[in-house]
Amino acid sequence: TGPMSLECLGNSLLITLSAEYFEDKYLSFFVVDQSGTAWELDEAMASQCGYTVTHRNRGNIEFRASALSCHSRLEKDVFIVTIQIKTSHHPDMKNATTHLKTASCYYGPWSQRELVCESNYMEVSVRRDVPQTVKDSTHDEPEDWNLAFPEAKAGEVSIWQIAFHQPEEKKALLLSDAWSAGYGFNTTDTRVLLRIPYTAEQIQLVEDQGITFSAVRSSIFYKQGWMVLMVDTTVACPVDGVDYANKTITWTVPKYIQLLSAGVTSFKDVLVEAGVDLRKLSAKEMASRKYVLSNDLNEITMKIPIGAEGGYYKTSVSNGQHGAKYTINLFLEHQWQDNRWGITKHTIIKEIETSFEKVEINITNNSNVSVRLMNVTVGTFLSDVELVNLTIEGTTVAVPEAVQHGYLTNEITYPNGSKAYVIQVPLDAPSIKKEYMRPDVRAYTLNVTLTFIIHPTRETFTVPVITVSAVKDAVLPSATGFCDGKNLHLTITHGNGDQNWLPFISDWHLTSEAAQKYNYSLRDNGTHLAISVPFLSSHVNYEDFNISGIKASLHLTLKDGINLANRRDFSVSCIFSPSELIQCLPNGTVVITAVKLVGVADLDTSLLVLRDRRCKPSLVTEKTATFRFNVNTCGTSRKFNSTTMTYENDVLYFRPGNDTPIYQLKFVCWYAIKQTVDVQYESKKNPPPSIKPGFGALTLSLKLFKEKSYSEPYQESEYPVVKYLREALYFEVELLQPKDERLELHLDDCWATNSQSQDKLPQWPLLINGCENSEDSYTTVFHEVNCSLRVKFPQHLKRFEVRMFTFVQGTTLLQE
């Protein structure tokens, strides 16, 4: 209970550190010896002295200590271990908290030989049965040892040296040299111990019955009285022997290991037990977990279903892919009796980890469009995963900072310890992409990349989250059109889903530059797109013509700016007078323009001719051909009556090799034979033009410009505009519709209020009956308007300058 719990498990002490207390903290381990000195533990010291630190399921940390570890204290059959743990929130262990734990464990009886295969070291301890010498019968003085064995003279403990037996040579090391090389030693009244890290130089890899062992053949020499004694401290631990098939782990360990049975002639099984995490399991417990333990003639086999109780899954990453590995810490104890050693206990701790298996990550869209909220659940994940970053529109932010971008994250923990993350974002957040899907429906797309970290390995992986929610809130663009006798006009009112749509006429992208090239008018103020195209132009379709008129149409398509899919089609059609196609000049010259009809797709306008096929067009476009000729040429026929002379001709189109025209446009010019014109001349001056009042639909705009040049107006996003007293304001009023050059714009009255309502008081007149206010301290100044690329009809604009002022009453400033 509490932050630390302990268990005595055979010849090991297990201390478990709770993840709830030690999570997100930096830890340092110390072991305390009998004198009270604390020794800080690192990997080298742990494997030399009999300590193991591992991370377990759900973030728990395990500390294991051998009964004969370097700093344990033995009192008969009880070993005592004191551990000190320091924790801090800082890597430099600043302001660390110290936890001290002392544990006493009973262990016995000891076997003649005990072998332990831990995850980071091998350990062998043997009983030393040596006859006691009679007291005072010998004199164990340093000089005596110097005479017999000079090397043992300075020995501080009973162990003198260790000899390693390798195929190519034998190597002996004094205790001090072996300790410096990383080997661990211990002695008690009855036992001698050797501990070997798996990284030791003298380790050999030996194969026995198809299984590879990490082994060291060695002998320890120690002195007792006048005797130099030797014990065999050979140890072997299996390295492999694990197979994975049919969702099952199979672990095989040979029973008769030659290295451990040198000189043995008889062998008898005494006990085979197994378990998980050093805890032995009964046959009933194994059956409930579907474990199978087989003790055959030559080998011990343990079969564990992958995913079975006792093991756990941990998150893993391979090539950036999220997955998992199943881990189980198996424990096998085999005791046998032979004619050389008596009872040998071989304890093997085997942490088995399966290979990487990819795990798909579920992304569930639970968006609630009624409250305009995108809600996405990502997961599930194992408990060792934590969300740390979000990448939003190319910017990576930590989870707490994501709130500033409108992203709220919540962690959901399930009873089995797994977790999921919920991402919530308002539909109207700037990073949510909005696109038109179909009539009345818009698509809202969440595109965010989540970065996760795995504890304790600190590996990372990313999960791209792309979800789309359909919302019935689309407002489609609409259009109105009209014609003024010379042009076709189309005005489109933008909706809320066409921000990235592009205007096209057929496959021709209509840009400002392209419109200017063809002398078209194209204007877009953010809310409306207006286009005006002359009647005779390349992008007008001519559908029919007869004596009453010519039907012409302009078709415009809005296309998706990404995939150029057609989104909306608009068109305007008008009947134009045939007189638009013909001019009968007084000098007998005829100018006739023939148009290509929509129904004659293969007509080549350059091949149009008059009755006299030698008369060809002087000007050709894709859809028109213009002829200019005299009435007495090109096969023109002439007729007379009492008052008029009539000239007729035809514009014809013949397919090659065919004398029957598929296109015929007949035209006629009438000229009066006799005509009397009375001209009255008076010397008095013509009266000034008069203006008659009338009613009609006008479209006006009022804009505020930044400078006197009237080159750059303030945009909608720049309002409200901040100005200081007496600073100049440059206004422009423009007549947008109709585009009739005969019209001229006159400003009658213009006034200012301190409110957005034009009728609210107080008011101050800027213009009165078209003139400056004479009572104004800074009178309104009119500016001349000239033709430019932007201004086609100067008479349709009025520009004036006003000095900045404020409303006062007495000495009080009036504000709304």
PDB file of C-alpha atoms in Angstrom, residues 626-767:
ATOM      1  CA  THR A 626     -17.419  41.535 -90.870  1.00  0.00           C
ATOM      2  CA  PHE A 627     -17.767  42.523 -94.547  1.00  0.00           C
ATOM      3  CA  ARG A 628     -17.238  46.042 -95.895  1.00  0.00           C
ATOM      4  CA  PHE A 629     -18.154  46.681 -99.541  1.00  0.00           C
ATOM      5  CA  ASN A 630     -19.946  49.026-101.936  1.00  0.00           C
ATOM      6  CA  VAL A 631     -23.558  48.415-102.931  1.00  0.00           C
ATOM      7  CA  ASN A 632     -22.524  48.143-106.555  1.00  0.00           C
ATOM      8  CA  THR A 633     -20.199  45.174-105.935  1.00  0.00           C
ATOM      9  CA  CYS A 634     -20.165  41.609-104.586  1.00  0.00           C
ATOM     10  CA  GLY A 635     -23.283  40.497-106.438  1.00  0.00           C
ATOM     11  CA  THR A 636     -25.568  43.001-104.704  1.00  0.00           C
ATOM     12  CA  SER A 637     -28.998  43.237-106.409  1.00  0.00           C
ATOM     13  CA  ARG A 638     -30.890  46.502-106.751  1.00  0.00           C
ATOM     14  CA  LYS A 639     -34.617  47.302-106.934  1.00  0.00           C
ATOM     15  CA  PHE A 640     -36.535  50.548-107.461  1.00  0.00           C
ATOM     16  CA  ASN A 641     -39.954  51.856-106.619  1.00  0.00           C
ATOM     17  CA  SER A 642     -41.392  55.326-106.626  1.00  0.00           C
ATOM     18  CA  THR A 643     -39.689  56.414-103.420  1.00  0.00           C
ATOM     19  CA  THR A 644     -36.812  54.070-102.559  1.00  0.00           C
ATOM     20  CA  MET A 645     -33.898  52.183-104.010  1.00  0.00           C
ATOM     21  CA  THR A 646     -33.302  48.763-102.340  1.00  0.00           C
ATOM     22  CA  TYR A 647     -30.004  46.844-102.268  1.00  0.00           C
ATOM     23  CA  GLU A 648     -29.916  43.153-101.254  1.00  0.00           C
ATOM     24  CA  ASN A 649     -27.182  40.612-100.693  1.00  0.00           C
ATOM     25  CA  ASP A 650     -26.551  37.416 -98.695  1.00  0.00           C
ATOM     26  CA  VAL A 651     -23.818  36.172 -96.406  1.00  0.00           C
ATOM     27  CA  LEU A 652     -23.375  32.493 -97.271  1.00  0.00           C
ATOM     28  CA  TYR A 653     -21.498  29.444 -95.981  1.00  0.00           C
ATOM     29  CA  PHE A 654     -20.795  26.390 -98.141  1.00  0.00           C
ATOM     30  CA  ARG A 655     -19.317  23.132 -97.024  1.00  0.00           C
ATOM     31  CA  PRO A 656     -16.434  22.022 -99.251  1.00  0.00           C
ATOM     32  CA  GLY A 657     -17.671  20.326-102.422  1.00  0.00           C
ATOM     33  CA  ASN A 658     -21.285  21.410-101.860  1.00  0.00           C
ATOM     34  CA  ASP A 659     -23.015  24.257-103.720  1.00  0.00           C
ATOM     35  CA  THR A 660     -25.982  24.412-101.359  1.00  0.00           C
ATOM     36  CA  PRO A 661     -25.341  26.880 -98.526  1.00  0.00           C
ATOM     37  CA  ILE A 662     -25.960  25.689 -94.975  1.00  0.00           C
ATOM     38  CA  TYR A 663     -25.930  29.257 -93.697  1.00  0.00           C
ATOM     39  CA  GLN A 664     -27.654  32.282 -95.292  1.00  0.00           C
ATOM     40  CA  LEU A 665     -28.030  35.754 -93.839  1.00  0.00           C
ATOM     41  CA  LYS A 666     -30.044  38.106 -96.078  1.00  0.00           C
ATOM     42  CA  PHE A 667     -29.657  41.847 -95.567  1.00  0.00           C
ATOM     43  CA  VAL A 668     -31.260  44.899 -97.194  1.00  0.00           C
ATOM     44  CA  CYS A 669     -30.350  48.577 -97.432  1.00  0.00           C
ATOM     45  CA  TRP A 670     -32.987  51.183 -98.387  1.00  0.00           C
ATOM     46  CA  TYR A 671     -32.095  54.561 -99.829  1.00  0.00           C
ATOM     47  CA  ALA A 672     -34.651  57.323-100.576  1.00  0.00           C
ATOM     48  CA  ILE A 673     -34.750  58.377-104.264  1.00  0.00           C
ATOM     49  CA  LYS A 674     -36.077  61.845-103.571  1.00  0.00           C
ATOM     50  CA  GLN A 675     -35.894  63.554-100.197  1.00  0.00           C
ATOM     51  CA  THR A 676     -36.435  67.157 -99.246  1.00  0.00           C
ATOM     52  CA  VAL A 677     -34.933  68.391 -95.996  1.00  0.00           C
ATOM     53  CA  ASP A 678     -35.891  71.728 -94.528  1.00  0.00           C
ATOM     54  CA  VAL A 679     -33.170  73.319 -92.442  1.00  0.00           C
ATOM     55  CA  GLN A 680     -34.034  76.311 -90.279  1.00  0.00           C
ATOM     56  CA  TYR A 681     -31.261  78.472 -88.955  1.00  0.00           C
ATOM     57  CA  GLU A 682     -31.490  81.147 -86.341  1.00  0.00           C
ATOM     58  CA  SER A 683     -28.654  83.241 -85.057  1.00  0.00           C
ATOM     59  CA  LYS A 684     -29.736  83.172 -81.449  1.00  0.00           C
ATOM     60  CA  LYS A 685     -27.846  80.947 -79.054  1.00  0.00           C
ATOM     61  CA  ASN A 686     -29.185  77.533 -78.282  1.00  0.00           C
ATOM     62  CA  PRO A 687     -30.919  77.410 -74.919  1.00  0.00           C
ATOM     63  CA  PRO A 688     -29.049  75.597 -72.156  1.00  0.00           C
ATOM     64  CA  PRO A 689     -29.983  71.943 -71.745  1.00  0.00           C
ATOM     65  CA  SER A 690     -32.740  71.343 -69.258  1.00  0.00           C
ATOM     66  CA  ILE A 691     -33.034  68.602 -66.735  1.00  0.00           C
ATOM     67  CA  LYS A 692     -36.392  66.954 -66.335  1.00  0.00           C
ATOM     68  CA  PRO A 693     -37.193  65.032 -63.187  1.00  0.00           C
ATOM     69  CA  GLY A 694     -37.899  61.332 -63.517  1.00  0.00           C
ATOM     70  CA  PHE A 695     -37.767  58.015 -61.739  1.00  0.00           C
ATOM     71  CA  GLY A 696     -35.608  54.950 -62.336  1.00  0.00           C
ATOM     72  CA  ALA A 697     -33.405  52.305 -60.746  1.00  0.00           C
ATOM     73  CA  LEU A 698     -29.888  53.530 -60.004  1.00  0.00           C
ATOM     74  CA  THR A 699     -27.007  51.670 -58.358  1.00  0.00           C
ATOM     75  CA  LEU A 700     -24.607  53.950 -56.477  1.00  0.00           C
ATOM     76  CA  SER A 701     -21.521  53.444 -54.365  1.00  0.00           C
ATOM     77  CA  LEU A 702     -19.859  55.685 -51.781  1.00  0.00           C
ATOM     78  CA  LYS A 703     -16.181  54.966 -51.030  1.00  0.00           C
ATOM     79  CA  LEU A 704     -13.547  56.498 -48.762  1.00  0.00           C
ATOM     80  CA  PHE A 705     -10.026  56.695 -50.284  1.00  0.00           C
ATOM     81  CA  LYS A 706      -6.656  56.884 -48.551  1.00  0.00           C
ATOM     82  CA  GLU A 707      -5.095  59.675 -50.629  1.00  0.00           C
ATOM     83  CA  LYS A 708      -5.946  62.552 -52.924  1.00  0.00           C
ATOM     84  CA  SER A 709      -4.899  60.442 -55.924  1.00  0.00           C
ATOM     85  CA  TYR A 710      -8.019  58.295 -55.407  1.00  0.00           C
ATOM     86  CA  SER A 711      -5.988  55.192 -56.293  1.00  0.00           C
ATOM     87  CA  GLU A 712      -6.629  52.991 -53.223  1.00  0.00           C
ATOM     88  CA  PRO A 713      -9.923  52.840 -51.310  1.00  0.00           C
ATOM     89  CA  TYR A 714     -10.217  51.565 -47.764  1.00  0.00           C
ATOM     90  CA  GLN A 715     -11.226  47.896 -47.695  1.00  0.00           C
ATOM     91  CA  GLU A 716     -14.032  46.564 -45.544  1.00  0.00           C
ATOM     92  CA  SER A 717     -11.549  44.869 -43.205  1.00  0.00           C
ATOM     93  CA  GLU A 718      -9.874  48.258 -42.454  1.00  0.00           C
ATOM     94  CA  TYR A 719     -12.992  49.846 -40.950  1.00  0.00           C
ATOM     95  CA  PRO A 720     -13.448  51.644 -38.628  1.00  0.00           C
ATOM     96  CA  VAL A 721     -10.898  54.127 -40.013  1.00  0.00           C
ATOM     97  CA  VAL A 722      -9.124  56.259 -37.385  1.00  0.00           C
ATOM     98  CA  LYS A 723      -8.537  59.929 -38.305  1.00  0.00           C
ATOM     99  CA  TYR A 724      -7.525  63.021 -36.365  1.00  0.00           C
ATOM    100  CA  LEU A 725      -9.250  66.436 -36.335  1.00  0.00           C
ATOM    101  CA  ARG A 726      -8.729  68.511 -39.516  1.00  0.00           C
ATOM    102  CA  GLU A 727      -7.240  65.499 -41.304  1.00  0.00           C
ATOM    103  CA  ALA A 728      -8.553  65.163 -44.880  1.00  0.00           C
ATOM    104  CA  LEU A 729     -11.188  62.579 -45.885  1.00  0.00           C
ATOM    105  CA  TYR A 730     -11.424  61.767 -49.602  1.00  0.00           C
ATOM    106  CA  PHE A 731     -14.875  60.604 -50.774  1.00  0.00           C
ATOM    107  CA  GLU A 732     -15.979  59.251 -54.142  1.00  0.00           C
ATOM    108  CA  VAL A 733     -19.583  58.699 -55.285  1.00  0.00           C
ATOM    109  CA  GLU A 734     -20.030  56.570 -58.422  1.00  0.00           C
ATOM    110  CA  LEU A 735     -23.023  55.670 -60.567  1.00  0.00           C
ATOM    111  CA  LEU A 736     -22.650  51.907 -61.120  1.00  0.00           C
ATOM    112  CA  GLN A 737     -25.823  51.185 -63.078  1.00  0.00           C
ATOM    113  CA  PRO A 738     -26.994  51.984 -65.684  1.00  0.00           C
ATOM    114  CA  LYS A 739     -23.827  52.425 -67.766  1.00  0.00           C
ATOM    115  CA  ASP A 740     -25.281  55.118 -70.031  1.00  0.00           C
ATOM    116  CA  GLU A 741     -22.775  57.724 -71.188  1.00  0.00           C
ATOM    117  CA  ARG A 742     -25.617  60.205 -71.668  1.00  0.00           C
ATOM    118  CA  LEU A 743     -26.188  60.300 -67.929  1.00  0.00           C
ATOM    119  CA  GLU A 744     -24.293  62.613 -65.571  1.00  0.00           C
ATOM    120  CA  LEU A 745     -24.177  62.301 -61.809  1.00  0.00           C
ATOM    121  CA  HIS A 746     -25.086  65.405 -59.770  1.00  0.00           C
ATOM    122  CA  LEU A 747     -24.912  65.492 -55.964  1.00  0.00           C
ATOM    123  CA  ASP A 748     -27.721  67.476 -54.359  1.00  0.00           C
ATOM    124  CA  ASP A 749     -27.446  67.238 -50.579  1.00  0.00           C
ATOM    125  CA  CYS A 750     -24.832  65.461 -48.476  1.00  0.00           C
ATOM    126  CA  TRP A 751     -24.693  65.519 -44.698  1.00  0.00           C
ATOM    127  CA  ALA A 752     -22.927  63.808 -41.761  1.00  0.00           C
ATOM    128  CA  THR A 753     -24.331  62.393 -38.500  1.00  0.00           C
ATOM    129  CA  ASN A 754     -22.620  60.896 -35.460  1.00  0.00           C
ATOM    130  CA  SER A 755     -24.600  57.700 -35.947  1.00  0.00           C
ATOM    131  CA  GLN A 756     -24.933  54.918 -38.519  1.00  0.00           C
ATOM    132  CA  SER A 757     -28.512  56.100 -39.104  1.00  0.00           C
ATOM    133  CA  GLN A 758     -28.703  58.766 -41.841  1.00  0.00           C
ATOM    134  CA  ASP A 759     -31.858  60.339 -40.351  1.00  0.00           C
ATOM    135  CA  LYS A 760     -30.665  60.688 -36.757  1.00  0.00           C
ATOM    136  CA  LEU A 761     -29.800  64.077 -35.235  1.00  0.00           C
ATOM    137  CA  PRO A 762     -27.519  65.961 -34.914  1.00  0.00           C
ATOM    138  CA  GLN A 763     -26.606  66.506 -38.579  1.00  0.00           C
ATOM    139  CA  TRP A 764     -24.137  68.765 -40.367  1.00  0.00           C
ATOM    140  CA  PRO A 765     -24.529  69.581 -44.102  1.00  0.00           C
ATOM    141  CA  LEU A 766     -21.475  69.040 -46.288  1.00  0.00           C
ATOM    142  CA  LEU A 767     -23.214  69.895 -49.603  1.00  0.00           C
TER     143      LEU A 767
END
